[in-house]
mmCIF file of C-alpha atoms in Angstrom:
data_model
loop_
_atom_site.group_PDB
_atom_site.id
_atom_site.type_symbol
_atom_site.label_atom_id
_atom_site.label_comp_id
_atom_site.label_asym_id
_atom_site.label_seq_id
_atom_site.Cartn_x
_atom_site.Cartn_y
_atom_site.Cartn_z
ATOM 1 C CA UNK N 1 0.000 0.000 0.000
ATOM 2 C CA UNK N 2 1.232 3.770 -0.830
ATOM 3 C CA UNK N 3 1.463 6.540 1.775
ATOM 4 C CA UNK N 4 -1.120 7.939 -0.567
ATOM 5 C CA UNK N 5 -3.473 4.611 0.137
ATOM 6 C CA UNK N 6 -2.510 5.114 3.545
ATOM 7 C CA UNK N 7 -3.302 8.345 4.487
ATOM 8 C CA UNK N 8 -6.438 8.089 2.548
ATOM 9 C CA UNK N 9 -7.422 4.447 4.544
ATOM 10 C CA UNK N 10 -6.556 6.980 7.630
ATOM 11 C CA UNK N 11 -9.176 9.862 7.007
ATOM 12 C CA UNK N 12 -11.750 6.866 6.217
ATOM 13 C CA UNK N 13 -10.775 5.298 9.479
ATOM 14 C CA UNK N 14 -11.575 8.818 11.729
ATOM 15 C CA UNK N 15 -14.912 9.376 9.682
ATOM 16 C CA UNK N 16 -15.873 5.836 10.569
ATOM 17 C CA UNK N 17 -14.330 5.706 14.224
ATOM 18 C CA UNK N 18 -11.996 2.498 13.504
ATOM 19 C CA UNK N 19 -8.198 4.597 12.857
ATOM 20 C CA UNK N 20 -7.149 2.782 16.051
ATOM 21 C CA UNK N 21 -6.862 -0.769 14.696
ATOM 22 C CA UNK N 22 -6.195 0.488 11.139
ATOM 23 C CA UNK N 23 -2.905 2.206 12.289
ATOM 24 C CA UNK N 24 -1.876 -0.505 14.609
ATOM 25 C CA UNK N 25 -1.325 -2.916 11.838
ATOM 26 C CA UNK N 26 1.140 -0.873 9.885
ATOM 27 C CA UNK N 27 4.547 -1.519 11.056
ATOM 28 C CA UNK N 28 6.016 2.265 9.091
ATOM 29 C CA UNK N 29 4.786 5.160 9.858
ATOM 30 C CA UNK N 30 1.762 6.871 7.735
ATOM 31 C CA UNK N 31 2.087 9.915 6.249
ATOM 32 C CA UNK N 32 -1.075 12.337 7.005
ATOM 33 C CA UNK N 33 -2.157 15.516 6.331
ATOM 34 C CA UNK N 34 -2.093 17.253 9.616
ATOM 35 C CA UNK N 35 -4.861 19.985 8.239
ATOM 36 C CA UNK N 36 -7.302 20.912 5.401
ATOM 37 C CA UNK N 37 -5.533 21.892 2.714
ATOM 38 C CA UNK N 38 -8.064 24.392 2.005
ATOM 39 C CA UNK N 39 -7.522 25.798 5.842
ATOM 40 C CA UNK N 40 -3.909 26.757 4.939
ATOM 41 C CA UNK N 41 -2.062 27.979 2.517
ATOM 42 C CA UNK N 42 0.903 25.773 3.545
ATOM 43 C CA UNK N 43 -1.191 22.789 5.156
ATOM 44 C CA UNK N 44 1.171 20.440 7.129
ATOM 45 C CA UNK N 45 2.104 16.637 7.194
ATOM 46 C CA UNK N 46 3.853 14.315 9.406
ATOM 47 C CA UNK N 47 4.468 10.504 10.005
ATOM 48 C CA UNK N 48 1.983 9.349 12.050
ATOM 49 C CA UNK N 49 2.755 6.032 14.802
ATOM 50 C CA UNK N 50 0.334 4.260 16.301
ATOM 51 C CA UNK N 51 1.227 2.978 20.167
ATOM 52 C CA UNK N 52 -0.585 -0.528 19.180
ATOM 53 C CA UNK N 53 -2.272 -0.397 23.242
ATOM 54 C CA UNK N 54 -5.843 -0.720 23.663
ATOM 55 C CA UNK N 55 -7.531 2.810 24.460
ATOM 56 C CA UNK N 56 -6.705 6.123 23.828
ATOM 57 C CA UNK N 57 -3.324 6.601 24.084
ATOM 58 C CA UNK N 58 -0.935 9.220 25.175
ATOM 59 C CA UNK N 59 0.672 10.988 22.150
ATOM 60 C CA UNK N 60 4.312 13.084 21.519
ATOM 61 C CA UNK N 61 4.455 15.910 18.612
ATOM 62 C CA UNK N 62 7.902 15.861 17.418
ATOM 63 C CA UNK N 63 9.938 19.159 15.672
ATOM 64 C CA UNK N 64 12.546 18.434 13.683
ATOM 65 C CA UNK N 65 15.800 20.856 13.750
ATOM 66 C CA UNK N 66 16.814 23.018 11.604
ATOM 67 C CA UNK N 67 17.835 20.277 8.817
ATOM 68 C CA UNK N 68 14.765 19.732 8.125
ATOM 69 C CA UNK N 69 15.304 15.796 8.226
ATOM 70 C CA UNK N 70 11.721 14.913 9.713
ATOM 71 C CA UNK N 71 11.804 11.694 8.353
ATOM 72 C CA UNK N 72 15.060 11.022 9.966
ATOM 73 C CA UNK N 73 13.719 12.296 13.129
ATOM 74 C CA UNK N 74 10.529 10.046 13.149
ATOM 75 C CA UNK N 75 13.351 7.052 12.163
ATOM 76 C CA UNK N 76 15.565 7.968 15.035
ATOM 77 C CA UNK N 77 12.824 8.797 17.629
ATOM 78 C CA UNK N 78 9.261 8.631 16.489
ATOM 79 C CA UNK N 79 9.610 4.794 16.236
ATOM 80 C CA UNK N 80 11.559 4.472 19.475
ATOM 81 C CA UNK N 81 8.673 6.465 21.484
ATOM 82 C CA UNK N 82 6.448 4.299 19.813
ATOM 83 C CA UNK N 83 7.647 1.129 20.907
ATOM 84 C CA UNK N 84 7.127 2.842 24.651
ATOM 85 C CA UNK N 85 3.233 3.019 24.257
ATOM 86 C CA UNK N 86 3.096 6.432 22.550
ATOM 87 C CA UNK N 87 1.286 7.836 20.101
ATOM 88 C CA UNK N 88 3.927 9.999 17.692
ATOM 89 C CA UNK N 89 3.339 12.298 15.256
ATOM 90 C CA UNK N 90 6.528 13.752 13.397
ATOM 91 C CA UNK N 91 6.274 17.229 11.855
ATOM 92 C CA UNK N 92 7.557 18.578 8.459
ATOM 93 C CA UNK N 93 7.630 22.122 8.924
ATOM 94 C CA UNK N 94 9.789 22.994 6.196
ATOM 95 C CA UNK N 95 8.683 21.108 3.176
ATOM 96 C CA UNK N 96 4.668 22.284 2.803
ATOM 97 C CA UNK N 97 7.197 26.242 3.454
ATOM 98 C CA UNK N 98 9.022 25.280 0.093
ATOM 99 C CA UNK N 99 12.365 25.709 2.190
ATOM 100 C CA UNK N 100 14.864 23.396 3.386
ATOM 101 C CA UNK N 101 16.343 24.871 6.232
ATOM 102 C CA UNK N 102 16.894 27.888 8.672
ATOM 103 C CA UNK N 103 18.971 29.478 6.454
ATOM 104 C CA UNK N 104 15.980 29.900 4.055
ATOM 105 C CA UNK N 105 14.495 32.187 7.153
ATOM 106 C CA UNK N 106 11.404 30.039 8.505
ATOM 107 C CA UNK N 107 8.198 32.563 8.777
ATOM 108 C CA UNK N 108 6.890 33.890 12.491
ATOM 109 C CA UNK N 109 4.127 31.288 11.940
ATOM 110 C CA UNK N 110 6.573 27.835 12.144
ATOM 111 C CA UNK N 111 6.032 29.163 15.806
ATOM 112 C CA UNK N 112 2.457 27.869 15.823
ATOM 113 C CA UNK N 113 3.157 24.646 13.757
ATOM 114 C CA UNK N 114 3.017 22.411 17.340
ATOM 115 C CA UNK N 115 -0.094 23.456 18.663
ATOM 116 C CA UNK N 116 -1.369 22.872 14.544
ATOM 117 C CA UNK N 117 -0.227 18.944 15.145
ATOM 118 C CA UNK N 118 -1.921 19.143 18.834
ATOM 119 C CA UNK N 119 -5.307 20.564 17.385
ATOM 120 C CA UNK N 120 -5.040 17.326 14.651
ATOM 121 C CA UNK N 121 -4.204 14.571 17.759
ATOM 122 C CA UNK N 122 -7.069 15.642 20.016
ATOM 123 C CA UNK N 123 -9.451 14.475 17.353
ATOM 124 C CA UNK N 124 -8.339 11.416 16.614
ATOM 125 C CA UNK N 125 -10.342 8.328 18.599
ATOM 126 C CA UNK N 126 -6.910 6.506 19.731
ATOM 127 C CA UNK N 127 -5.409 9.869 21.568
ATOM 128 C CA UNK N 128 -6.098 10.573 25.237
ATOM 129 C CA UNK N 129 -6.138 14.562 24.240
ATOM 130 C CA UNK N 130 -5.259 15.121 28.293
ATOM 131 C CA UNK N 131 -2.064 13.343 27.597
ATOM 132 C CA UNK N 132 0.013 14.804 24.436
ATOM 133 C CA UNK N 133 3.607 16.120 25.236
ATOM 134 C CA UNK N 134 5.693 18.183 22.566
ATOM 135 C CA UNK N 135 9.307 17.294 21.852
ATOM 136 C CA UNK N 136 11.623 19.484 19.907
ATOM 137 C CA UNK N 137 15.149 19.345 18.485
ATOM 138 C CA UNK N 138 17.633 22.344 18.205
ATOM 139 C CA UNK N 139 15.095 25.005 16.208
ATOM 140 C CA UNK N 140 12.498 22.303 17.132
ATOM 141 C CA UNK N 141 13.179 22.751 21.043
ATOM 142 C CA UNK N 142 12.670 26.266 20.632
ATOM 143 C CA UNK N 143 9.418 26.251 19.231
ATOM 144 C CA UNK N 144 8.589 23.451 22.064
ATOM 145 C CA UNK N 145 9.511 25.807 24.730
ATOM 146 C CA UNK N 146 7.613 28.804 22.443
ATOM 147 C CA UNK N 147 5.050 26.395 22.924
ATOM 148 C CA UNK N 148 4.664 26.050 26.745
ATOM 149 C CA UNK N 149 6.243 28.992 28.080
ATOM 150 C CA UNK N 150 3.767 31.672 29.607
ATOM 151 C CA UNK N 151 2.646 33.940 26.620
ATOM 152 C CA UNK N 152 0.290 34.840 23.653
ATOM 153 C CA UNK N 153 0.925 31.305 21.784
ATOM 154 C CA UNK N 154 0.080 28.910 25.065
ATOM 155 C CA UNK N 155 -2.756 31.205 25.601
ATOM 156 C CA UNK N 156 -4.517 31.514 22.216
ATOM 157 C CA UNK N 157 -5.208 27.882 22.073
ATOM 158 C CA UNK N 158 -8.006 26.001 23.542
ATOM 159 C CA UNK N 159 -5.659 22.918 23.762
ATOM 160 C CA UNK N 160 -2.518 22.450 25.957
ATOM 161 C CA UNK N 161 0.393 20.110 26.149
ATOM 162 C CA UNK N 162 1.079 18.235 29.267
ATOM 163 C CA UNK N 163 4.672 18.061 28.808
ATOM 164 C CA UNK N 164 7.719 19.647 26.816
ATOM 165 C CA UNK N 165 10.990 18.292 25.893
ATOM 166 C CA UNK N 166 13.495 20.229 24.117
ATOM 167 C CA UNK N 167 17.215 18.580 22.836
ATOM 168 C CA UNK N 168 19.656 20.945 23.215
ATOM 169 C CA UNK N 169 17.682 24.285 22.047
ATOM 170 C CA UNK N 170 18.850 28.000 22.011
ATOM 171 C CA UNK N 171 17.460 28.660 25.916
ATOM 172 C CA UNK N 172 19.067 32.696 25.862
ATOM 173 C CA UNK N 173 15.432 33.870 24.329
ATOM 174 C CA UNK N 174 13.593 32.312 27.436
ATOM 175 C CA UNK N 175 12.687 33.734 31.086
ATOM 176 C CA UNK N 176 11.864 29.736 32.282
ATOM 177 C CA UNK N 177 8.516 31.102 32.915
ATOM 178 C CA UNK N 178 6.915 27.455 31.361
ATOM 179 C CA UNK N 179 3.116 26.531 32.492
ATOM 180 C CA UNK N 180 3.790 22.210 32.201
ATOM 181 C CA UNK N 181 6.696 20.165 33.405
ATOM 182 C CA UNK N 182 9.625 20.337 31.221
ATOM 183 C CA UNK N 183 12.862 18.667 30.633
ATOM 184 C CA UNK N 184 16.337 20.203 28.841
ATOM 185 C CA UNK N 185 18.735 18.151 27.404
ATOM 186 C CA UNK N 186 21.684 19.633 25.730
ATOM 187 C CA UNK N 187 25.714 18.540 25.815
ATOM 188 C CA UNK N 188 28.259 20.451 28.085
ATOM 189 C CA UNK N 189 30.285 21.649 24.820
ATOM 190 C CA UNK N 190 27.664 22.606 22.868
ATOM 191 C CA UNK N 191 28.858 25.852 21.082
ATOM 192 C CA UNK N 192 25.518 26.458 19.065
ATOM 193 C CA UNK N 193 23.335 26.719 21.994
ATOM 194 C CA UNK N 194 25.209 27.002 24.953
ATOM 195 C CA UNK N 195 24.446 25.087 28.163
ATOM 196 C CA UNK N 196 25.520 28.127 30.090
ATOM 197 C CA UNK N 197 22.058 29.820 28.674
ATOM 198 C CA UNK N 198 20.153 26.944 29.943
ATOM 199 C CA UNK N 199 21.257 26.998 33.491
ATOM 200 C CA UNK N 200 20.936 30.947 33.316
ATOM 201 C CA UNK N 201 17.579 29.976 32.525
ATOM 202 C CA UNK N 202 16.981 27.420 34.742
ATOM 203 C CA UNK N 203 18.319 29.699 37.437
ATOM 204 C CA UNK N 204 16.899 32.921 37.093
ATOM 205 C CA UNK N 205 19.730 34.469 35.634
ATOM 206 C CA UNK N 206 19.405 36.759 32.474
ATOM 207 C CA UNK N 207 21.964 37.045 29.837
ATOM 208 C CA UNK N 208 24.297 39.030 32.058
ATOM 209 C CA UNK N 209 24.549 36.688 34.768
ATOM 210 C CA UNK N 210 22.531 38.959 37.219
ATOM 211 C CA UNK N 211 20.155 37.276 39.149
ATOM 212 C CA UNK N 212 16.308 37.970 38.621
ATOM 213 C CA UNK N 213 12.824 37.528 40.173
ATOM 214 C CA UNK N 214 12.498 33.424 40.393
ATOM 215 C CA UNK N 215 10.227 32.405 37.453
ATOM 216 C CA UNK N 216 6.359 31.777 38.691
ATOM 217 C CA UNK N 217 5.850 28.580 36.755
ATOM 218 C CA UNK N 218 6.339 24.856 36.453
ATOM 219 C CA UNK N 219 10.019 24.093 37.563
ATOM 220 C CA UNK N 220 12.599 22.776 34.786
ATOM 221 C CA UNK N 221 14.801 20.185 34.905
ATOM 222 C CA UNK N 222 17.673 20.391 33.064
ATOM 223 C CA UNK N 223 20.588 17.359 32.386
ATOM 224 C CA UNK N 224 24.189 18.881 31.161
ATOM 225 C CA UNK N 225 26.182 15.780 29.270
ATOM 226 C CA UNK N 226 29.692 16.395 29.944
ATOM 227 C CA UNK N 227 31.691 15.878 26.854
ATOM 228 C CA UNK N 228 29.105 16.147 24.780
ATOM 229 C CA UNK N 229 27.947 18.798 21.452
ATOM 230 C CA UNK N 230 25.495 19.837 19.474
ATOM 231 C CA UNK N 231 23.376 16.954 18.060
ATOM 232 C CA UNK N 232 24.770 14.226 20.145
ATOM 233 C CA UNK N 233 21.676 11.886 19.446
ATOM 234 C CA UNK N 234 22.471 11.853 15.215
ATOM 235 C CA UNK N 235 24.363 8.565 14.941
ATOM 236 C CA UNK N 236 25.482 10.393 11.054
ATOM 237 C CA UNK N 237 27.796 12.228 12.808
ATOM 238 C CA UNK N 238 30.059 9.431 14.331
ATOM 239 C CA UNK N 239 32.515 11.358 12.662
ATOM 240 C CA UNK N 240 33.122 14.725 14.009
ATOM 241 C CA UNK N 241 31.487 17.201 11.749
ATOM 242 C CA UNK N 242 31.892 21.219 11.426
ATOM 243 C CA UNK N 243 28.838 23.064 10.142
ATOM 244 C CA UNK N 244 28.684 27.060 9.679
ATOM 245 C CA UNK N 245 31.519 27.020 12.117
ATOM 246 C CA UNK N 246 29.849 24.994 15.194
ATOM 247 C CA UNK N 247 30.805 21.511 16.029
ATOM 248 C CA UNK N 248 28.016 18.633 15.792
ATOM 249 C CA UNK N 249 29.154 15.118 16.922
ATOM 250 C CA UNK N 250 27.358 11.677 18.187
ATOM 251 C CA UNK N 251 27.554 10.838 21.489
ATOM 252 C CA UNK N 252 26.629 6.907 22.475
ATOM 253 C CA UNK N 253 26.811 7.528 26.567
ATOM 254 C CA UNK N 254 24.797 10.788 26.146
ATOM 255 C CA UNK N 255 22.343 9.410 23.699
ATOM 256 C CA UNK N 256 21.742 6.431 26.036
ATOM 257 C CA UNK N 257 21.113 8.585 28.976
ATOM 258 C CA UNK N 258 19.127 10.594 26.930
ATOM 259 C CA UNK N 259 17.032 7.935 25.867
ATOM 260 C CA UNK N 260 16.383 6.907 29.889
ATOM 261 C CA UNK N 261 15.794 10.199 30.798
ATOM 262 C CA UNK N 262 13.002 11.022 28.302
ATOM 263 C CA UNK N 263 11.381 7.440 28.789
ATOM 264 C CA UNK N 264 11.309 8.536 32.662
ATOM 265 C CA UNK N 265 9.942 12.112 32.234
ATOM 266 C CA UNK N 266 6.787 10.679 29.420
ATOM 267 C CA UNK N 267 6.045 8.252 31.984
ATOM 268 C CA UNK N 268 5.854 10.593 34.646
ATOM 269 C CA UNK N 269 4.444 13.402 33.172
ATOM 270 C CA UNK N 270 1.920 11.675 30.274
ATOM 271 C CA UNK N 271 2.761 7.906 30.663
ATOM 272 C CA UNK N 272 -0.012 5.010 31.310
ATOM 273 C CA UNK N 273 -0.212 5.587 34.938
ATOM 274 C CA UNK N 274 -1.670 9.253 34.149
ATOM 275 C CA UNK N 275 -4.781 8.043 33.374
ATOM 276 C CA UNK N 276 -5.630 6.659 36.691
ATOM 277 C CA UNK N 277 -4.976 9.860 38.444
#
């Protein structure tokens, strides 16, 4: 069957109410559209997993960075979460944009493009909508902490996330003010976005190191990897690798933590046992 057949056997499986079985049978993602293409004029898609449990599950929207690779992304992690009980849906914000990465300068609106993957997952039958975290990489981790932190984008929409995740993200643009628990992971030698901004963060520090009024919402958590840089989780970059001047190199002890420490914070914040609270 094509992703075209797919996505189409999709749509026919909300209108009918039976997507949940329909999805759990596929063992690749599906590519859907994540909106009317008649609602925008640069509708989005993603790869859509199924968590293959009985009942509505919990769900993860995933941002790819700024390579644009959201098929990588959804290879890398989207199956992985998966395979945890999840519900994923992996985000091309670039492609429906006709550009291929940040250097193309990404509209204001890519800001808005997680809560337009939330509004899709609260309809469908096999998401719990009180459960769906958003998990961002680099550029993506930005717009996951855009998405949470106090302000006019978490307020304009009816629905919320329960969770945020952002891998190693640019944290000097944030106060920390975030209104759902959130977790920071990002490599000591990171010279794109600098751990140093995260703790400032974190701490209530602004960009001069001068300490200011705590922030009023949900604390952070934040885990340093020592030794580790920019996109330590891409196992392409085994080899060390220099792009517009910053370092980017795979890390197998960081990713591995990594991996625990995002299992732990789902199942804490989202997982299974949410649902009997």
């Amino acid at each position: 069957m094509t992703n075209f057949a797919k996505a189409a056997a999709l749509v026919a499986a909300f209108l009918t109410g039976n997507a949940a079985g329909g999805v759990a049978a596929e063992s690749s993602p599906i590519v859907v559209e994540i909106e009317n293409p008649l609602a925008s004029p640069h509708p989005l898609q993603g790869y859509l997993r199924q968590a293959g449990t009985a009942g509505p599950s919990p769900a993860v929207v995933l941002l790819h960075s700024c390579n644009g690779n959201w098929a990588r992304l959804d290879e890398r992690w989207g199956k992985r979460i998966a395979s945890w009980g999840y519900v994923t849906l992996t985000v091309d914000s670039f492609g429906p944009r006709g550009i291929k990465n940040c250097d193309d300068s990404p509209p204001l609106d890519l800001a808005t493009d997680a809560y337009r993957a939330l509004n899709f997952l609260v309809r469908a039958p096999f998401v719990d909508p009180d459960r769906i975290a958003v998990l961002g990489f680099a550029q993506g981790g930005r717009v996951a902490l855009m998405s949470v932190e106090h302000g006019a984008i978490e307020q304009t929409s009816p629905n919320k996330f329960r969770a945020a995740v952002a891998f190693y993200p640019p944290c000097g643009p944030f106060r920390g003010d975030v209104t759902v628990p959130t977790l920071i992971l990002i490599g000591e030698r990171d010279d794109l976005n600098p751990a140093a901004a995260c703790r400032d963060m974190v701490d209530g520090r602004d960009d001069m190191g001068i300490s200011r009024r705590p922030a009023k919402g949900v604390p952070i958590r934040l885990i340093v990897y020592p030794g580790a840089y920019h996109a330590f989780d891409a196992p392409n970059l085994k080899t060390s690798t220099n792009l517009a001047g910053h370092h980017h190199e795979f890390n197998q002890s960081a990713t591995d933590q990594s991996i625990a420490a995002l299992h732990e914070f789902l199942d804490a914040t989202i997982g299974p046992k949410m649902a009997e609270k």
